[in-house]
CSV table of N, CA, C and O and ligand atoms in Angstrom, one decimal:
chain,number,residue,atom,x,y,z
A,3,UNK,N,-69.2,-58.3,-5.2
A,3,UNK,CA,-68.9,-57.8,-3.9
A,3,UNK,C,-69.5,-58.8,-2.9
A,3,UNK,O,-68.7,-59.4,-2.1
A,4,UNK,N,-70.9,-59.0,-2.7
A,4,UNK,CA,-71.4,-60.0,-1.8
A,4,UNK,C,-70.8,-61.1,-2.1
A,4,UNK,O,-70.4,-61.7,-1.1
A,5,UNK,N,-70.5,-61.6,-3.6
A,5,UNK,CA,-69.5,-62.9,-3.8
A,5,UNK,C,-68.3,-62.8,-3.0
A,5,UNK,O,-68.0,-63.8,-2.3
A,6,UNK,N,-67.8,-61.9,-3.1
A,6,UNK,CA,-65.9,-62.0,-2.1
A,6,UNK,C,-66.6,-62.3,-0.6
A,6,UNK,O,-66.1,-63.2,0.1
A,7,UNK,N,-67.7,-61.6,-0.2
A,7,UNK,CA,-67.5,-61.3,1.4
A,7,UNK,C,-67.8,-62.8,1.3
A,7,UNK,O,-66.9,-63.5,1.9
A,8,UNK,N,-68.9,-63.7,0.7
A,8,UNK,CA,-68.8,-64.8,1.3
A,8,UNK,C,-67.6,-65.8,1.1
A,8,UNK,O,-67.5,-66.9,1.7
A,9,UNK,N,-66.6,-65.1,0.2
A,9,UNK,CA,-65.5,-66.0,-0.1
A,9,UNK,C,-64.7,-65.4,0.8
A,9,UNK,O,-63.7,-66.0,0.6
A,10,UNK,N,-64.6,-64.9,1.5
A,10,UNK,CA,-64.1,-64.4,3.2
A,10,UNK,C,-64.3,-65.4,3.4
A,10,UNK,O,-63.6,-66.5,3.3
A,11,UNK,N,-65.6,-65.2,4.0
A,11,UNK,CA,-66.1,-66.0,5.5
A,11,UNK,C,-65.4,-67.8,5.0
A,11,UNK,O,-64.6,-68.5,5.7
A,12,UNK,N,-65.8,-67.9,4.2
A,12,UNK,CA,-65.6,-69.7,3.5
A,12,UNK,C,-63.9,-69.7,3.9
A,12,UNK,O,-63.3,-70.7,4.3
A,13,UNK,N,-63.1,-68.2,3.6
A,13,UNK,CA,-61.7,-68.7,3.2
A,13,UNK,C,-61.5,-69.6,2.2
A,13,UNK,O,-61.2,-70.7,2.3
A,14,UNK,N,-61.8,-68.9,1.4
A,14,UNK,CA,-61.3,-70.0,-0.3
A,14,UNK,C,-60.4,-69.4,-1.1
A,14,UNK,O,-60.2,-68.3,-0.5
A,15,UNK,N,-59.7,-69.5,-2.1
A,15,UNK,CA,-58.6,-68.7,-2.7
A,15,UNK,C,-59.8,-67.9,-3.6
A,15,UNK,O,-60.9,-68.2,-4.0
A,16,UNK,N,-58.8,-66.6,-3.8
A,16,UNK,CA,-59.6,-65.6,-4.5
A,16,UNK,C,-59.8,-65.7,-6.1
A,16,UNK,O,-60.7,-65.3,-6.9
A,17,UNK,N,-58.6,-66.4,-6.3
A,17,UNK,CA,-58.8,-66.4,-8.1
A,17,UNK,C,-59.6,-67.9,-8.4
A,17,UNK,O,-60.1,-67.8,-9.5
A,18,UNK,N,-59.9,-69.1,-8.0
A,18,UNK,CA,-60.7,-69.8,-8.2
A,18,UNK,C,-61.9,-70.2,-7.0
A,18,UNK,O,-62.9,-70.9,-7.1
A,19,UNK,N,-61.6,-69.5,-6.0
A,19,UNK,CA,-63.2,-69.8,-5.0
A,19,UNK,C,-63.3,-71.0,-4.5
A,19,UNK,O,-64.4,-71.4,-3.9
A,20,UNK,N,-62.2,-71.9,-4.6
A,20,UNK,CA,-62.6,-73.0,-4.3
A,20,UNK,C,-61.3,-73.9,-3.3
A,20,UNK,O,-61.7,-74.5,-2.3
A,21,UNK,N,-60.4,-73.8,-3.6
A,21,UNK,CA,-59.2,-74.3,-2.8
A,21,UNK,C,-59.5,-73.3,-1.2
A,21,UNK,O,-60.0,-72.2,-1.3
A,22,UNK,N,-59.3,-73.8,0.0
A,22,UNK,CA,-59.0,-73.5,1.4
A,22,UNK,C,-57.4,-72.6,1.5
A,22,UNK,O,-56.3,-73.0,1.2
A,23,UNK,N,-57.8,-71.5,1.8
A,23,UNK,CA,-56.4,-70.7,2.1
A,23,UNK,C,-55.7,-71.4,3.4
A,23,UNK,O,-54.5,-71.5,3.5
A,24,UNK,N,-56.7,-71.8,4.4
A,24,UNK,CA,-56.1,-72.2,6.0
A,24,UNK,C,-56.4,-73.5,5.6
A,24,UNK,O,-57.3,-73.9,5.0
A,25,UNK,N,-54.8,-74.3,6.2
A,25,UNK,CA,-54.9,-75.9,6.4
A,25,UNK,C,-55.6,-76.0,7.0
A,25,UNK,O,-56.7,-76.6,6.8
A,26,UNK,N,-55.1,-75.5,8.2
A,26,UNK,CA,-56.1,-76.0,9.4
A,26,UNK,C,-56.5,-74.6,10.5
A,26,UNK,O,-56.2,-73.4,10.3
A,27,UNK,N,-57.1,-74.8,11.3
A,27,UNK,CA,-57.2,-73.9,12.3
A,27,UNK,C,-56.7,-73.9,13.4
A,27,UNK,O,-56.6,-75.0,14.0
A,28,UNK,N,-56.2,-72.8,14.0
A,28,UNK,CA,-55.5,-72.8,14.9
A,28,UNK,C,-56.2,-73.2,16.4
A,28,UNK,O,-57.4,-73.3,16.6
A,29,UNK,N,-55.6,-73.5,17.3
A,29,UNK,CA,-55.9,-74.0,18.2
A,29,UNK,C,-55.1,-73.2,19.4
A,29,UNK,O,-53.9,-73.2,19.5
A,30,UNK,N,-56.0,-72.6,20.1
A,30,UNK,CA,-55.7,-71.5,21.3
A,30,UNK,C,-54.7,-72.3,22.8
A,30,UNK,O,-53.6,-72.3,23.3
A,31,UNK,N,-56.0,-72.7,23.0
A,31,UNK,CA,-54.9,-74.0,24.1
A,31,UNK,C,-53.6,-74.4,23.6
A,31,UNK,O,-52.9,-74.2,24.6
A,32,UNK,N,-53.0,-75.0,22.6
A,32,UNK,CA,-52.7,-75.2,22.4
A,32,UNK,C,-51.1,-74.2,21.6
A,32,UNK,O,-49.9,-74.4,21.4
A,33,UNK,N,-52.0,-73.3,21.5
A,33,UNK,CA,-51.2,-72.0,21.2
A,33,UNK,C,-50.8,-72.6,20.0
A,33,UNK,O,-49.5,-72.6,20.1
A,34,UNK,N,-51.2,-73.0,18.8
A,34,UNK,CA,-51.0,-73.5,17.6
A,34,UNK,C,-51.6,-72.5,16.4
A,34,UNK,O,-52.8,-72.5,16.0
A,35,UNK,N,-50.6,-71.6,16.1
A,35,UNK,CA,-51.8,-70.6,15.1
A,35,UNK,C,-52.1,-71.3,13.7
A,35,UNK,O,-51.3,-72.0,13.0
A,36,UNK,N,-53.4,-70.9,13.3
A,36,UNK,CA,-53.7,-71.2,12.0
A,36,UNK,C,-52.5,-71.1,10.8
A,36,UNK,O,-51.9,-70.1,10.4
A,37,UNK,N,-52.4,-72.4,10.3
A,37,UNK,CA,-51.4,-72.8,9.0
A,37,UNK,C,-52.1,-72.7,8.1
A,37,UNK,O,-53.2,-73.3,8.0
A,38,UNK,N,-51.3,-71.4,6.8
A,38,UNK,CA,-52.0,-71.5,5.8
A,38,UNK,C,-51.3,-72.5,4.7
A,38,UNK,O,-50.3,-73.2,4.9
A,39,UNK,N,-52.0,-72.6,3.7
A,39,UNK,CA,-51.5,-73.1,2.8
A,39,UNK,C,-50.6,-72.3,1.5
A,39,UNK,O,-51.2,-71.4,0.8
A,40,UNK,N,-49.0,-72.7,1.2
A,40,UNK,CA,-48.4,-72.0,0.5
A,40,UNK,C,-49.1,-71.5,-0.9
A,40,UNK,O,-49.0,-70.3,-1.4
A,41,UNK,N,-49.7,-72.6,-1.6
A,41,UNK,CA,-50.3,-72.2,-3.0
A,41,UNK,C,-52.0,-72.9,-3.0
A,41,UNK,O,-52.4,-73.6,-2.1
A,42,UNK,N,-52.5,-72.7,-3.7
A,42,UNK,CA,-53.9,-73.5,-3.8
A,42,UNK,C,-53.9,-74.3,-3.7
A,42,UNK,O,-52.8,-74.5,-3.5
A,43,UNK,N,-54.6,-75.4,-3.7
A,43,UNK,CA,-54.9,-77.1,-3.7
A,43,UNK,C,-55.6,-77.1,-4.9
A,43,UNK,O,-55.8,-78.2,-5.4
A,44,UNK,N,-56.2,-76.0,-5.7
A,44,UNK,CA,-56.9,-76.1,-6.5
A,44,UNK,C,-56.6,-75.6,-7.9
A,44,UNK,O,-56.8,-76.3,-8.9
A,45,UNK,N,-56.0,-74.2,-7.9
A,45,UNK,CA,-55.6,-73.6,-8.7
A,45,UNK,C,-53.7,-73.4,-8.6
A,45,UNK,O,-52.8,-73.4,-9.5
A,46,UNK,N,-53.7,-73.2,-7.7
A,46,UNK,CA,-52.1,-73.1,-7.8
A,46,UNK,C,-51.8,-72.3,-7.4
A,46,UNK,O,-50.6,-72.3,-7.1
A,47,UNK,N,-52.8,-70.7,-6.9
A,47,UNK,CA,-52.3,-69.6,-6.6
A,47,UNK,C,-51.4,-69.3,-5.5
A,47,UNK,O,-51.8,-69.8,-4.4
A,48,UNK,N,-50.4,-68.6,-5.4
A,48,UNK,CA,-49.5,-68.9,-4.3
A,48,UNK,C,-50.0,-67.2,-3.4
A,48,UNK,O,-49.9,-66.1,-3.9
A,49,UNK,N,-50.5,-67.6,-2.2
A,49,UNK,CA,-51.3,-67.2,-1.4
A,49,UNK,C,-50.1,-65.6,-1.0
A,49,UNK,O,-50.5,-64.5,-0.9
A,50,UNK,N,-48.9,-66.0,-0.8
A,50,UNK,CA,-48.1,-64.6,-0.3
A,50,UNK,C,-47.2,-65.0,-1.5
A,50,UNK,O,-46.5,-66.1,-1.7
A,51,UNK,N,-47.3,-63.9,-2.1
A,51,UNK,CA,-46.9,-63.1,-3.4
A,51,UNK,C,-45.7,-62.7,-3.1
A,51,UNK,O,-45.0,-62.8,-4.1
A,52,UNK,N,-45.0,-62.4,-2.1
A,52,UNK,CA,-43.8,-62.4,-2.0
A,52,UNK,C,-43.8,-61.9,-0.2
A,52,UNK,O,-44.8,-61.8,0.5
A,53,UNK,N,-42.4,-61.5,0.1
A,53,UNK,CA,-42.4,-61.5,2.2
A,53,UNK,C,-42.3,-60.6,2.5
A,53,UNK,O,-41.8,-59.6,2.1
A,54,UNK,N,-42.9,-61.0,3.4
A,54,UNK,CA,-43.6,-59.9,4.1
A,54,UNK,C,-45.4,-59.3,3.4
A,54,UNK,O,-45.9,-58.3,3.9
A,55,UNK,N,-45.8,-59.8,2.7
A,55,UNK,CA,-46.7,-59.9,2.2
A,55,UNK,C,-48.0,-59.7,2.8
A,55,UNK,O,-49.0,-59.4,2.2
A,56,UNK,N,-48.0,-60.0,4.6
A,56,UNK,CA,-49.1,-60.2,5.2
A,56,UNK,C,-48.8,-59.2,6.2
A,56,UNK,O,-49.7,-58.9,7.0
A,57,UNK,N,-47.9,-58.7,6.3
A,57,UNK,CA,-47.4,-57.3,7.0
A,57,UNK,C,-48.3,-56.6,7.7
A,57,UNK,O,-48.5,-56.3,8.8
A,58,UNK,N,-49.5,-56.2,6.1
A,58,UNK,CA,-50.3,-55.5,6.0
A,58,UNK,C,-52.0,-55.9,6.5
A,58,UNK,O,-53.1,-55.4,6.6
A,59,UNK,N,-51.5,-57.0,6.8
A,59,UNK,CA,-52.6,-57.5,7.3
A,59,UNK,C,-53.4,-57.5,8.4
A,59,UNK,O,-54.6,-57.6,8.6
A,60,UNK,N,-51.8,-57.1,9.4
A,60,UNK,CA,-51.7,-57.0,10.9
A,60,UNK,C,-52.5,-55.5,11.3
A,60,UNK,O,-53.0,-55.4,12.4
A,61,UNK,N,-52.5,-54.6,10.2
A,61,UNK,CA,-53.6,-53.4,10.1
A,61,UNK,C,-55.0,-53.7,10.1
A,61,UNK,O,-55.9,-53.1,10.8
A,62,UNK,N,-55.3,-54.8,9.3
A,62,UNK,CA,-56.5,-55.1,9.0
A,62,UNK,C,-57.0,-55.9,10.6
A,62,UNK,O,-58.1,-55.8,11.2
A,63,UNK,N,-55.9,-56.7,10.9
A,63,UNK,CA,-56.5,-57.6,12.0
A,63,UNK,C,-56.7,-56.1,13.3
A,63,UNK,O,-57.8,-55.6,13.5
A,64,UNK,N,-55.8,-55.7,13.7
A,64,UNK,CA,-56.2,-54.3,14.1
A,64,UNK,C,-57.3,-53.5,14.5
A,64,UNK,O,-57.8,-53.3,15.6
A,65,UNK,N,-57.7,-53.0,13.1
A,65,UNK,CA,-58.6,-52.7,13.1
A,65,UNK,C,-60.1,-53.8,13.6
A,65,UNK,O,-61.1,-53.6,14.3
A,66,UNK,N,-59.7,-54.7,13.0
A,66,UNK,CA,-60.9,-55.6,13.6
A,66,UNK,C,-60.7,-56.0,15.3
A,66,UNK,O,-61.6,-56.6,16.0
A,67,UNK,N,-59.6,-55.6,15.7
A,67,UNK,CA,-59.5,-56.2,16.9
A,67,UNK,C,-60.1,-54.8,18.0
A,67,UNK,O,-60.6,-55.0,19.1
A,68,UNK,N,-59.9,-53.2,17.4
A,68,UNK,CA,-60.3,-52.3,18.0
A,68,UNK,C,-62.2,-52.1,17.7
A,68,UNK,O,-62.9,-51.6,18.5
A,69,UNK,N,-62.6,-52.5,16.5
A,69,UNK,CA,-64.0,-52.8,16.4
A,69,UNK,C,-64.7,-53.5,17.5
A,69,UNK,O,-65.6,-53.2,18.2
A,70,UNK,N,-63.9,-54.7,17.6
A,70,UNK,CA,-64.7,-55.7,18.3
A,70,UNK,C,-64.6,-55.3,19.9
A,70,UNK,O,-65.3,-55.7,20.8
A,71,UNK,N,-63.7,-54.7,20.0
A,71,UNK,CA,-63.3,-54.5,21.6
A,71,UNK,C,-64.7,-53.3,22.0
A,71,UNK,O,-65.5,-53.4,23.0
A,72,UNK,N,-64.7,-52.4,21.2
A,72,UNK,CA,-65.3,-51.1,21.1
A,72,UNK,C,-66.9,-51.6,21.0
A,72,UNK,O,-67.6,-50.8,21.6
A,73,UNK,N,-67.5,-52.9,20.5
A,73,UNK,CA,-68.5,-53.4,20.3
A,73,UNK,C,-69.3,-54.1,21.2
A,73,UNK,O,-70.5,-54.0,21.3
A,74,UNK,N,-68.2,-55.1,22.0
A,74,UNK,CA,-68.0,-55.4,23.2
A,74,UNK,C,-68.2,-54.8,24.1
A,74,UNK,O,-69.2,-55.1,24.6
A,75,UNK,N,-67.5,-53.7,24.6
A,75,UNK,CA,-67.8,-52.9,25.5
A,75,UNK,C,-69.1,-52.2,25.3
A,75,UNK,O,-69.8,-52.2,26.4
A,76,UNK,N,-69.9,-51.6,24.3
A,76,UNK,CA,-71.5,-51.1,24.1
A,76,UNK,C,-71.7,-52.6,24.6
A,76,UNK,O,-71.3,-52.5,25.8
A,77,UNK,N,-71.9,-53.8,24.4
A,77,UNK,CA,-72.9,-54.8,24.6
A,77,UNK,C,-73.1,-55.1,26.3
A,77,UNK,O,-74.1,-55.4,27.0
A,78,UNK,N,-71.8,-54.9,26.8
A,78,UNK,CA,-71.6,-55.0,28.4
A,78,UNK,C,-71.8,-54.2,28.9
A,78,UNK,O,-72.6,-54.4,29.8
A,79,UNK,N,-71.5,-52.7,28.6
A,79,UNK,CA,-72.6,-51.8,29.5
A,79,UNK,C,-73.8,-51.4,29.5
A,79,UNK,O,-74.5,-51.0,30.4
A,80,UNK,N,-74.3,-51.4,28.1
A,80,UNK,CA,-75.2,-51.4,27.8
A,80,UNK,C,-76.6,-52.1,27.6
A,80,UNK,O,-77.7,-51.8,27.8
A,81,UNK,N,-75.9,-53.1,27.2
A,81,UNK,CA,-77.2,-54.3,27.2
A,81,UNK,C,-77.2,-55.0,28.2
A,81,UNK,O,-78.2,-55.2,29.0
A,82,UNK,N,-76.0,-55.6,28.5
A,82,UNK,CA,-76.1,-56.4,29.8
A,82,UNK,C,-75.9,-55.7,31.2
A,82,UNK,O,-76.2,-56.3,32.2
A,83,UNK,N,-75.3,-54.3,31.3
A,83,UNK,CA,-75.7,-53.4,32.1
A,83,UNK,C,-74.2,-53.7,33.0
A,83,UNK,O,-74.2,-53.0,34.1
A,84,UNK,N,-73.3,-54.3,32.9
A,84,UNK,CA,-71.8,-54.2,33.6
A,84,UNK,C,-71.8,-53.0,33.9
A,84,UNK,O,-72.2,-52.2,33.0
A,85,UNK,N,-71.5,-52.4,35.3
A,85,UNK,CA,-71.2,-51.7,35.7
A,85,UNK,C,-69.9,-50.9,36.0
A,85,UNK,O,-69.7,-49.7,35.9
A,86,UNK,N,-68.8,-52.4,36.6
A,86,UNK,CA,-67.9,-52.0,36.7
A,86,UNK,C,-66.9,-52.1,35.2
A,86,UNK,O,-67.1,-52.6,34.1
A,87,UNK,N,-65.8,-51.3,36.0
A,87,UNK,CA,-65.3,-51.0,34.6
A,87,UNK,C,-64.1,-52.3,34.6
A,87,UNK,O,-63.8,-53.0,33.6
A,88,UNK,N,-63.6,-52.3,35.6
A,88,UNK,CA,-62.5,-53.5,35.8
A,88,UNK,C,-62.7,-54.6,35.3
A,88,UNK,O,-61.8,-55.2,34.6
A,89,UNK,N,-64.0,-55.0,35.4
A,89,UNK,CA,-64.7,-56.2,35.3
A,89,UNK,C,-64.9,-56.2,33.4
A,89,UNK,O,-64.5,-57.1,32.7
A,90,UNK,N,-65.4,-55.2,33.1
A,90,UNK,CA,-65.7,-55.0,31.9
A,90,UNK,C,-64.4,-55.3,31.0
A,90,UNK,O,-64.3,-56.1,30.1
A,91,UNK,N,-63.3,-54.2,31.5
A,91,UNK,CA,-61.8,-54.6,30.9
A,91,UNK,C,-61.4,-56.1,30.8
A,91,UNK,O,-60.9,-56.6,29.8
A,92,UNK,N,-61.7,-56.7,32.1
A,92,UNK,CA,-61.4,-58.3,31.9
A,92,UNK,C,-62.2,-58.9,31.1
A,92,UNK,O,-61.5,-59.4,30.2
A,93,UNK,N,-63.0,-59.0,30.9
A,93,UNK,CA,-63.9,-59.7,30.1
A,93,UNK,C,-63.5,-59.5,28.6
A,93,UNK,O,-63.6,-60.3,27.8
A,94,UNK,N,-63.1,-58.1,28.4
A,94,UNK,CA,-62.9,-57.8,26.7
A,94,UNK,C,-61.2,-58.2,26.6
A,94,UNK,O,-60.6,-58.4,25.5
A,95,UNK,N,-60.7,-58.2,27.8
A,95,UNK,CA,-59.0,-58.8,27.5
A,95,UNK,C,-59.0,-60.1,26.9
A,95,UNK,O,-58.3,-60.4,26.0
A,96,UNK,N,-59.8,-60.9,27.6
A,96,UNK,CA,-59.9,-62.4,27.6
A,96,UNK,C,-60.8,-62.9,26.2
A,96,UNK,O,-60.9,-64.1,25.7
A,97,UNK,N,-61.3,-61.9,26.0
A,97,UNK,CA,-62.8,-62.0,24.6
A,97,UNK,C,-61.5,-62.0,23.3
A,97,UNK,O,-61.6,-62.8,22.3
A,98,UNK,N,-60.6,-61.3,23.4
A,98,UNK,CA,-59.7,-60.7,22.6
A,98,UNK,C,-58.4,-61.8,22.2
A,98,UNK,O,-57.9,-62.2,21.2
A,99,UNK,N,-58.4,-62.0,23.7
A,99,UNK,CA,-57.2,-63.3,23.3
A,99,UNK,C,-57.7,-64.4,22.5
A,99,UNK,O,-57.0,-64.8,21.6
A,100,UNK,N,-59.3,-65.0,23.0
A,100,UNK,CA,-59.8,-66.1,22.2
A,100,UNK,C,-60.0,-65.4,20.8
A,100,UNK,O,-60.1,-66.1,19.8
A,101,UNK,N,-60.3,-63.8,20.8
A,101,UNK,CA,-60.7,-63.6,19.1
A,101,UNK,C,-59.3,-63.5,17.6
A,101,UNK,O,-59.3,-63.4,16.4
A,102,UNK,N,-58.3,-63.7,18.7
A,102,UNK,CA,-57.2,-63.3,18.0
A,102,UNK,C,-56.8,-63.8,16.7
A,102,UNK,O,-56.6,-63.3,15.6
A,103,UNK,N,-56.9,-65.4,17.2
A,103,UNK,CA,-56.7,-66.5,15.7
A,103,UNK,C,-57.7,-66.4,14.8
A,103,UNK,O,-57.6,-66.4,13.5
A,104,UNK,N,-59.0,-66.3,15.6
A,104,UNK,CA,-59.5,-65.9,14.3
A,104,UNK,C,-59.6,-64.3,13.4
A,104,UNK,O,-60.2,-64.2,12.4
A,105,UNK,N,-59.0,-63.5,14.0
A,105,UNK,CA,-58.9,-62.2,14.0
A,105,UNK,C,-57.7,-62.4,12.7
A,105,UNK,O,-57.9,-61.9,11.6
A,106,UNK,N,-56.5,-63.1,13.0
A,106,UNK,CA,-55.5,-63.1,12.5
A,106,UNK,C,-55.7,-64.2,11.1
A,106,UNK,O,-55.1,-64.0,10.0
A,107,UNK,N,-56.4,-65.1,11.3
A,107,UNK,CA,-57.0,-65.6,10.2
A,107,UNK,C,-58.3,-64.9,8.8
A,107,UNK,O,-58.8,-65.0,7.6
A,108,UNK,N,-58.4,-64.1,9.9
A,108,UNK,CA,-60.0,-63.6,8.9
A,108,UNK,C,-59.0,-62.7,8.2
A,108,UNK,O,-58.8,-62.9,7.0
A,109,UNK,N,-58.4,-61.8,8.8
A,109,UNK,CA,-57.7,-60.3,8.3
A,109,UNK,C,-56.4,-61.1,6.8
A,109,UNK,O,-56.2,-60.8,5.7
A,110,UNK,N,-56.1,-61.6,7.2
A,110,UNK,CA,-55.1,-62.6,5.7
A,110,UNK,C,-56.1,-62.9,5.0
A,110,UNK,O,-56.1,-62.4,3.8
A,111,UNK,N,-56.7,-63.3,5.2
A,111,UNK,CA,-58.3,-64.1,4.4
A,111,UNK,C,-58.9,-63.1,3.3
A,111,UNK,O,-59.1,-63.4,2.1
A,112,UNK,N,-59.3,-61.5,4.1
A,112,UNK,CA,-59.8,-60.3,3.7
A,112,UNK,C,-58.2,-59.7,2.8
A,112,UNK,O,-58.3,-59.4,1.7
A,113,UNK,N,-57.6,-59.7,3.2
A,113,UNK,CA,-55.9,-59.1,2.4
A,113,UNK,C,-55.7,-59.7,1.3
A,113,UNK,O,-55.4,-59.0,0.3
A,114,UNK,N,-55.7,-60.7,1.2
A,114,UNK,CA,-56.0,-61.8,0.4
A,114,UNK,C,-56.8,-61.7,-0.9
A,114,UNK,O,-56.3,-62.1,-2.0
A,115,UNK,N,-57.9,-61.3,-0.8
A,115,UNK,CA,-58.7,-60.9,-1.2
A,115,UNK,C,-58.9,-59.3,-2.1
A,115,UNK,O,-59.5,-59.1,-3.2
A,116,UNK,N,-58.1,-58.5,-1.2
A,116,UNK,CA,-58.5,-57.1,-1.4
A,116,UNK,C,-57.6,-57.1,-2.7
A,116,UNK,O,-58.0,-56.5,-3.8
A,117,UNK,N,-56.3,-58.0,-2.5
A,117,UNK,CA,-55.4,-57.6,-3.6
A,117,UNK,C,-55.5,-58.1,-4.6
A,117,UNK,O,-54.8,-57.7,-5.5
A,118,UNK,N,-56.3,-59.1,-4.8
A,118,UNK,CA,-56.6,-60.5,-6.3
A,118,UNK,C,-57.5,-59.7,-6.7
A,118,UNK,O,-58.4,-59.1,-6.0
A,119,UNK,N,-57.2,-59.5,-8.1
A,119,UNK,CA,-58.8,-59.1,-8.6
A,119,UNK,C,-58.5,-59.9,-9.9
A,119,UNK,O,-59.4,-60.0,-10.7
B,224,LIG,ZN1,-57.4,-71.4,-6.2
């Protein structure tokens, strides 16, 4: 289990640990989302199993996107003591747009994952 979560974070293919699932990373400015790669570089494994495949993933990103917003908000009223609330909403709108690619990268990454055993 500690093995996968670090093979998350790395993004490496699940059945050999070692090929890169993402070519590259996406680029915000740019508005260029993270390109994965169709099969391993290493082992061969072909990363969507068939289409629609990552569907399910958009739950996963989701959820990570309602965590972090929800986490965000405790850190700003609470620790850093934001008062307003407007202010607060801006800051987690904008926190959210830059967290997206990787939000949308990590959650394929973790799906990825959940389903290789
Ligand atoms: Zn592989």
């Amino acid at each position: 289990m500690g093995n996968s979560i670090q093979n998350i974070c790395k993004g490496t293919c699940p059945k050999c640990n070692k090929g890169k699932i993402f070519e590259q990373n996406g680029l915000l400015y740019k508005l260029r989302m993270p390109k994965m790669h169709v099969n391993c570089e290493v082992c061969g494994y072909k990363f969507e199993k068939e289409p629609g495949y990552f569907y399910g993933a958009m739950y996963v990103s989701y959820m990570l996107t309602v965590g972090e917003a929800i986490m965000l908000y405790f850190i700003l009223s609470y620790v850093l003591k934001f008062a307003d609330n407007f202010q607060i909403f801006l800051i987690i709108s904008v926190a959210m747009i830059g967290l997206s690619f990787f939000n949308m990268r990590i959650s394929r990454t973790i799906w990825i994952h959940l389903f290789t055993s």
